Coordinates of C-alpha atoms and ligand atoms in Angstrom, one line a residue:
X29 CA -107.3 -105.0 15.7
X30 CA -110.3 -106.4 14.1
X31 CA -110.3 -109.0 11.1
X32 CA -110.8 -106.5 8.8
X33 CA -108.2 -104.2 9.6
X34 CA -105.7 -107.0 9.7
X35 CA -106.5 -108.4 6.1
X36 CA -105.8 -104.8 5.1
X37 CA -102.9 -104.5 6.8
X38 CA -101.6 -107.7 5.4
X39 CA -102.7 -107.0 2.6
X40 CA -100.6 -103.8 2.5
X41 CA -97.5 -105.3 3.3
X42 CA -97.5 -108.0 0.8
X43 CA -97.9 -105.4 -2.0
X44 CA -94.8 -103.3 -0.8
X45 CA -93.1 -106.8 -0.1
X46 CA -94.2 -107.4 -3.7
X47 CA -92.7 -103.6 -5.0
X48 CA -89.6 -104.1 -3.3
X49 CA -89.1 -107.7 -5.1
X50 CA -89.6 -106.4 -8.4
X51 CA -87.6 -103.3 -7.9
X52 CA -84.8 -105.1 -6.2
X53 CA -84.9 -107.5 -8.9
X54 CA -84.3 -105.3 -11.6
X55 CA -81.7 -103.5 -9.4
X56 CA -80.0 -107.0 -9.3
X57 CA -80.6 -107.5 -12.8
X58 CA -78.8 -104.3 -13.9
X59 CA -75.9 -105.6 -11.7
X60 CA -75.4 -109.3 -12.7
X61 CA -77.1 -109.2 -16.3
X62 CA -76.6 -105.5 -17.4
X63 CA -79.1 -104.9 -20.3
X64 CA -77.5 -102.1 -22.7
X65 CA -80.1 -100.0 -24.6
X66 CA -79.5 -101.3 -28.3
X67 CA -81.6 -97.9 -29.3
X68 CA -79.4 -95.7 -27.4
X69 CA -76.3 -97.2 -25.5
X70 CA -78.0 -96.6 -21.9
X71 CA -78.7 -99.3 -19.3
X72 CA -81.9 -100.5 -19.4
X73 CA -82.9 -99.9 -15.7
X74 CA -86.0 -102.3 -16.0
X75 CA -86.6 -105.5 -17.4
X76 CA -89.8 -105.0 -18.4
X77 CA -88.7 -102.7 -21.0
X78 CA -86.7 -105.0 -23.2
X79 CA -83.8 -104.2 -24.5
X80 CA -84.4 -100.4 -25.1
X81 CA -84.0 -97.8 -22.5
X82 CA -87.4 -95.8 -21.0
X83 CA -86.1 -92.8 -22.4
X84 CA -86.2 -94.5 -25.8
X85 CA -89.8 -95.7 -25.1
X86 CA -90.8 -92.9 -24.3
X87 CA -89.1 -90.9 -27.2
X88 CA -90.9 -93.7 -29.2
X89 CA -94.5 -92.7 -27.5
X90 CA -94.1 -89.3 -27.8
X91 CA -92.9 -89.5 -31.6
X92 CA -96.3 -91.3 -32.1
X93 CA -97.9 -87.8 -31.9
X94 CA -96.4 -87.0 -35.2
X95 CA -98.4 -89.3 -37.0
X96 CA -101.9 -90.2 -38.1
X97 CA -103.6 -92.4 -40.3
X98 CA -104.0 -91.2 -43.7
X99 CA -105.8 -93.9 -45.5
X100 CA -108.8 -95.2 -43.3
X101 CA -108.7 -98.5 -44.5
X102 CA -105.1 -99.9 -44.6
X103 CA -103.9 -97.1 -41.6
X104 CA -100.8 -95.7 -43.7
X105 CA -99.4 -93.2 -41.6
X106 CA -99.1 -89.8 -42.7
X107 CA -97.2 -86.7 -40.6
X108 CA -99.6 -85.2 -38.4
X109 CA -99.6 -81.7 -40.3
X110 CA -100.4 -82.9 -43.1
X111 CA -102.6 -80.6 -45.3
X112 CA -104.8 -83.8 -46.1
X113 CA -108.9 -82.7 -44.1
X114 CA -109.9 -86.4 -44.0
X115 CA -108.1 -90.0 -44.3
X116 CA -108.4 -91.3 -47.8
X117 CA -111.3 -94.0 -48.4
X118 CA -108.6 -96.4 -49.8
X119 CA -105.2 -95.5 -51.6
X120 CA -102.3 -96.5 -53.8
X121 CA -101.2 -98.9 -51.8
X122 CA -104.0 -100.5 -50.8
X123 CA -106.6 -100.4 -54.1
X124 CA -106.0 -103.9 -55.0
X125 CA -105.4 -105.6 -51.2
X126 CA -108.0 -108.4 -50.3
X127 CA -107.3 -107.2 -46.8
X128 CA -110.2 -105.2 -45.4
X129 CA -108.6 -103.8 -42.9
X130 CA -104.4 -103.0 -41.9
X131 CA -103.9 -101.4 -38.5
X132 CA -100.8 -101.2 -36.7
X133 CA -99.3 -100.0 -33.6
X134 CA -97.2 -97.2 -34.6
X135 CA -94.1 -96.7 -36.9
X136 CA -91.5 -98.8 -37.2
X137 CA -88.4 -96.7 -35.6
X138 CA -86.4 -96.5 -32.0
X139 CA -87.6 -98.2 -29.7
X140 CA -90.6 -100.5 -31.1
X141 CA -88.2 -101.2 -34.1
X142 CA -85.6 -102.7 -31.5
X143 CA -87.9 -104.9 -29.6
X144 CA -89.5 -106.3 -32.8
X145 CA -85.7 -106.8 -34.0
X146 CA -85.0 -108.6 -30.4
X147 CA -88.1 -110.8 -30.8
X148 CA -86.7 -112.6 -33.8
X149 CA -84.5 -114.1 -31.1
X150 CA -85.6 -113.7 -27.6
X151 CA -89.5 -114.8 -27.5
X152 CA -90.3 -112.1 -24.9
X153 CA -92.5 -109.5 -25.4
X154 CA -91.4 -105.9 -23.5
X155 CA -94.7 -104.5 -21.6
X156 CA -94.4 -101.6 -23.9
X157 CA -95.4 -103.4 -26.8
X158 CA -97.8 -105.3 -25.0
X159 CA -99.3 -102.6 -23.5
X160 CA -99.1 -100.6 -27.3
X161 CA -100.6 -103.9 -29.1
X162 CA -103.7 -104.1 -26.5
X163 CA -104.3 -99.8 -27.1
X164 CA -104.1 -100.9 -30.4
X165 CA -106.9 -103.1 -30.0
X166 CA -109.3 -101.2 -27.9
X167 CA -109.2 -98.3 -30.2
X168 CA -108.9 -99.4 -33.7
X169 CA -113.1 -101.0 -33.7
X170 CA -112.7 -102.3 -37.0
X171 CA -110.6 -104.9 -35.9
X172 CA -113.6 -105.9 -33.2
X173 CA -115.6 -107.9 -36.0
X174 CA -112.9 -110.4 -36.5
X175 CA -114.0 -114.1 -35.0
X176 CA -110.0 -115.6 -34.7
X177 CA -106.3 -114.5 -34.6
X178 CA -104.1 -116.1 -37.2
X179 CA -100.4 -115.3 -36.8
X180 CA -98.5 -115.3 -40.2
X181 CA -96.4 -118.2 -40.4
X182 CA -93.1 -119.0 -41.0
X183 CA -91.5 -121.2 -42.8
X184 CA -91.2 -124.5 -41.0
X185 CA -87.6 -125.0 -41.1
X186 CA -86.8 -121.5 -39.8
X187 CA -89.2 -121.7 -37.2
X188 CA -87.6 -124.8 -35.9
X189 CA -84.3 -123.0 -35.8
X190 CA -86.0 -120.2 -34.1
X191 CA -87.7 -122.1 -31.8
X192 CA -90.8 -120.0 -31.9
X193 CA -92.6 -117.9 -34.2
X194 CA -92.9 -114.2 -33.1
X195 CA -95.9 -113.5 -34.8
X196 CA -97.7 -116.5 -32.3
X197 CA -96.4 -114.2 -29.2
X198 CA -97.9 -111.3 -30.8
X199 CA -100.9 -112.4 -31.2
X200 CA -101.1 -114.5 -28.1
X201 CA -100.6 -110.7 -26.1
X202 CA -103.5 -109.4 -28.4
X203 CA -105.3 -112.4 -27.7
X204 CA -105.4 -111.1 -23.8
X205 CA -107.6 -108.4 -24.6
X206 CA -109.1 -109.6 -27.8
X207 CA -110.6 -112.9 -26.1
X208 CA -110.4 -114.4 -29.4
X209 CA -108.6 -117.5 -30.4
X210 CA -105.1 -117.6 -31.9
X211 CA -105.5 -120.2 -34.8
X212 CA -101.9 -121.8 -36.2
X213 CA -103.0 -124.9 -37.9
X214 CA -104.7 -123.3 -40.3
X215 CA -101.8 -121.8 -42.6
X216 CA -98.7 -123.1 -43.7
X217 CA -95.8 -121.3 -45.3
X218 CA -94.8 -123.5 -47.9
X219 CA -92.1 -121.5 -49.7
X220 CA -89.6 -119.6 -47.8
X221 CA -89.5 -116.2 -49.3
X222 CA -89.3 -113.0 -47.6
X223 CA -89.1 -110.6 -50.1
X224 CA -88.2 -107.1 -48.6
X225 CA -85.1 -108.9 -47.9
X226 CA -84.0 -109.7 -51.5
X227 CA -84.8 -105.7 -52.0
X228 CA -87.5 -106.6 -54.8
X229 CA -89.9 -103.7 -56.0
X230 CA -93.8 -104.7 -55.7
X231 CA -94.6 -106.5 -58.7
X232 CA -91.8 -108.9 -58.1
X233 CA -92.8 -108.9 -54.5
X234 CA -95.6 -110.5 -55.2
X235 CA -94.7 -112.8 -57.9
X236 CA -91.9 -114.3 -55.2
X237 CA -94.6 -114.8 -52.6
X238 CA -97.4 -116.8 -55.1
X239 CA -98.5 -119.6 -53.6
X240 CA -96.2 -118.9 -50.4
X241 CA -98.8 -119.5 -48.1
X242 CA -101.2 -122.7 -48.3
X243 CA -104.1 -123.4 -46.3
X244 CA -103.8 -127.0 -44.4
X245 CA -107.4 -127.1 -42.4
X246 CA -109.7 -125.3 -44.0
X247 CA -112.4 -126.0 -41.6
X248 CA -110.9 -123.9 -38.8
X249 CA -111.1 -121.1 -41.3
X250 CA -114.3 -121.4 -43.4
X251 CA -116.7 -118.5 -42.9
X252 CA -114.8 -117.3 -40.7
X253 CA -113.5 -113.2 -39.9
X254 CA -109.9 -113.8 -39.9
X255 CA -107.7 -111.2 -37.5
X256 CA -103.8 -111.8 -39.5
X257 CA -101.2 -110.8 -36.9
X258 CA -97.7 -110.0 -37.6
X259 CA -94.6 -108.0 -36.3
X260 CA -94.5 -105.1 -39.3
X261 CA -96.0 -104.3 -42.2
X262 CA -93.9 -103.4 -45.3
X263 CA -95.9 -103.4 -48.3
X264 CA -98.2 -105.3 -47.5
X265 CA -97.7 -107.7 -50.1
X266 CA -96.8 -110.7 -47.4
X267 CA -99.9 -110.1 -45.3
X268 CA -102.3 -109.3 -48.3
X269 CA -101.1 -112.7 -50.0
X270 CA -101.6 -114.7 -46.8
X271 CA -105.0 -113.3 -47.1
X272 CA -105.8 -114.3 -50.8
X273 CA -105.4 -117.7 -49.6
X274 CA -107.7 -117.3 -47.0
X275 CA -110.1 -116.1 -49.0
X276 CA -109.8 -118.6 -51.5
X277 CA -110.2 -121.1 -49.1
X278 CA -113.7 -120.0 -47.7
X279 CA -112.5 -117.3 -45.1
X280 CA -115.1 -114.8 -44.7
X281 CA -112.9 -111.8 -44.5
X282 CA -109.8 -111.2 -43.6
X283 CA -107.7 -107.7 -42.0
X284 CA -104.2 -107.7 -40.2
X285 CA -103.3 -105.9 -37.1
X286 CA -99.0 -105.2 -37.3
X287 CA -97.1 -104.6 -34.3
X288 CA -95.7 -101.8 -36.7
X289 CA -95.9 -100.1 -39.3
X290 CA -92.4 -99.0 -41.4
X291 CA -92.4 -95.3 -43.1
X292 CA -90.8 -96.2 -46.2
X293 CA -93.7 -97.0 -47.9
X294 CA -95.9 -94.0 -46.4
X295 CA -96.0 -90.7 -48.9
X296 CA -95.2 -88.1 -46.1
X297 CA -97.8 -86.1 -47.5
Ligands
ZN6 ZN1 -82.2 -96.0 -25.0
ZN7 ZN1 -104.5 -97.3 -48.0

């Protein structure tokens, strides 16, 4: 056999040795740590997947479909039949951002919704949402001008009970693709508010998050085109105010890409 063949060969057999190994792990993973779908009730037949099933990713996927965006600049999603020709130049919700730009990954429901709720405590990203969040990126072009990736902080004494902040993992897996840098000394989250919790309506929204977010080194910020990344967007009102701070601190410009997007806010046109 020539020394060709037999790299080949080798070669061969270490990738099935490798298939079998990650099959047979998750095999042995569904037997000593059974994962049960928190979307559906199912096992969760592969680790990769998180704590929802592939049937509820793929449900999640497919459900995509029935959206589009229907404002082109802060990507609302509207049903895909809607009797709208063109996405809106700007809209309700987004006249009065100092965000440029809001993209996410797709709506907030099944199975995304799960692994975003999961990720408040387990800081491990599913490859579906990996995999969604770089799509995300390599088709959404406005996003490409941005120069760094600046996660949305928490507040520092529920990111120490956390241990992490999930919005750094998210934007540490765009980061993959993006080959950009993910900045976290630059903002600070100096009052601990998070509004859609204390069910406020928008005005008071944004009067509880004033002055919320401060900016501690300027210098890694100034003139730059800041990326905000975050696991969903509500309102709004969280990422636009992180980005008022920016601005007013010397940013260039700033846009946020979400993990998600929810529907509540979304006119179902
Ligand atoms: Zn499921
Ligand atoms: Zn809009």
């Amino acid at each position: 056999m020539s020394g060709h063949a037999w790299k080949v060969m080798v070669g061969k057999l270490y990738q099935s040795a490798r298939h079998i190994l990650e099959a047979g792990s998750d095999a042995v993973l569904l037997l000593l740590a059974p994962q049960v779908c928190r979307q559906c009730g199912a096992w969760v037949e592969r680790q990769a997947d998180g704590t929802a099933c592939r049937a509820c990713w793929e449900a999640w996927f497919a459900e995509q479909s029935r959206y589009r965006p229907g404002c082109h600049r802060c990507g609302r999603w509207v049903a895909a039949d809607a009797t709208m020709v063109q996405p809106q130049k700007q809209c309700a919700q987004c006249a009065n951002w100092s965000l440029t730009w809001a993209r996410s990954g797709g709506v907030y429901t099944g199975a995304l919704r799960t692994a975003l709720l999961t990720l408040k405590h387990t800081p491990r990203l599913p490859t579906p949402l990996v995999q969604r969040l770089h799509a995300t990126w390599h088709e959404q072009s406005v996003l490409h001008t941005s120069d760094i990736l600046v996660p949305i902080p928490l507040a520092p004494r529920r990111e120490r009970a956390r241990g992490y902040n999930q919005a750094v993992r998210l934007a540490e897996a765009v980061a993959q693709v993006a080959r950009r840098p993910v900045v976290t000394e630059a903002v600070a989250r100096v009052i601990e508010t998070y509004p859609h919790r204390a069910g406020l309506d928008a005005r008071a929204r944004r009067q509880a998050l004033e002055g919320a977010f401060r900016v501690i080194r300027p210098r890694l910020i100034a003139n730059r085109r800041v990326l905000l990344v975050d696991d969903v967007l509500t309102s709004g009102v969280t990422l636009d105010t992180a980005a008022r701070a920016l601005l007013a601190a010397g940013a260039a410009e700033v846009s946020a890409l979400t993990a998600a997007r929810t529907l509540r806010h979304t006119s179902l046109a």
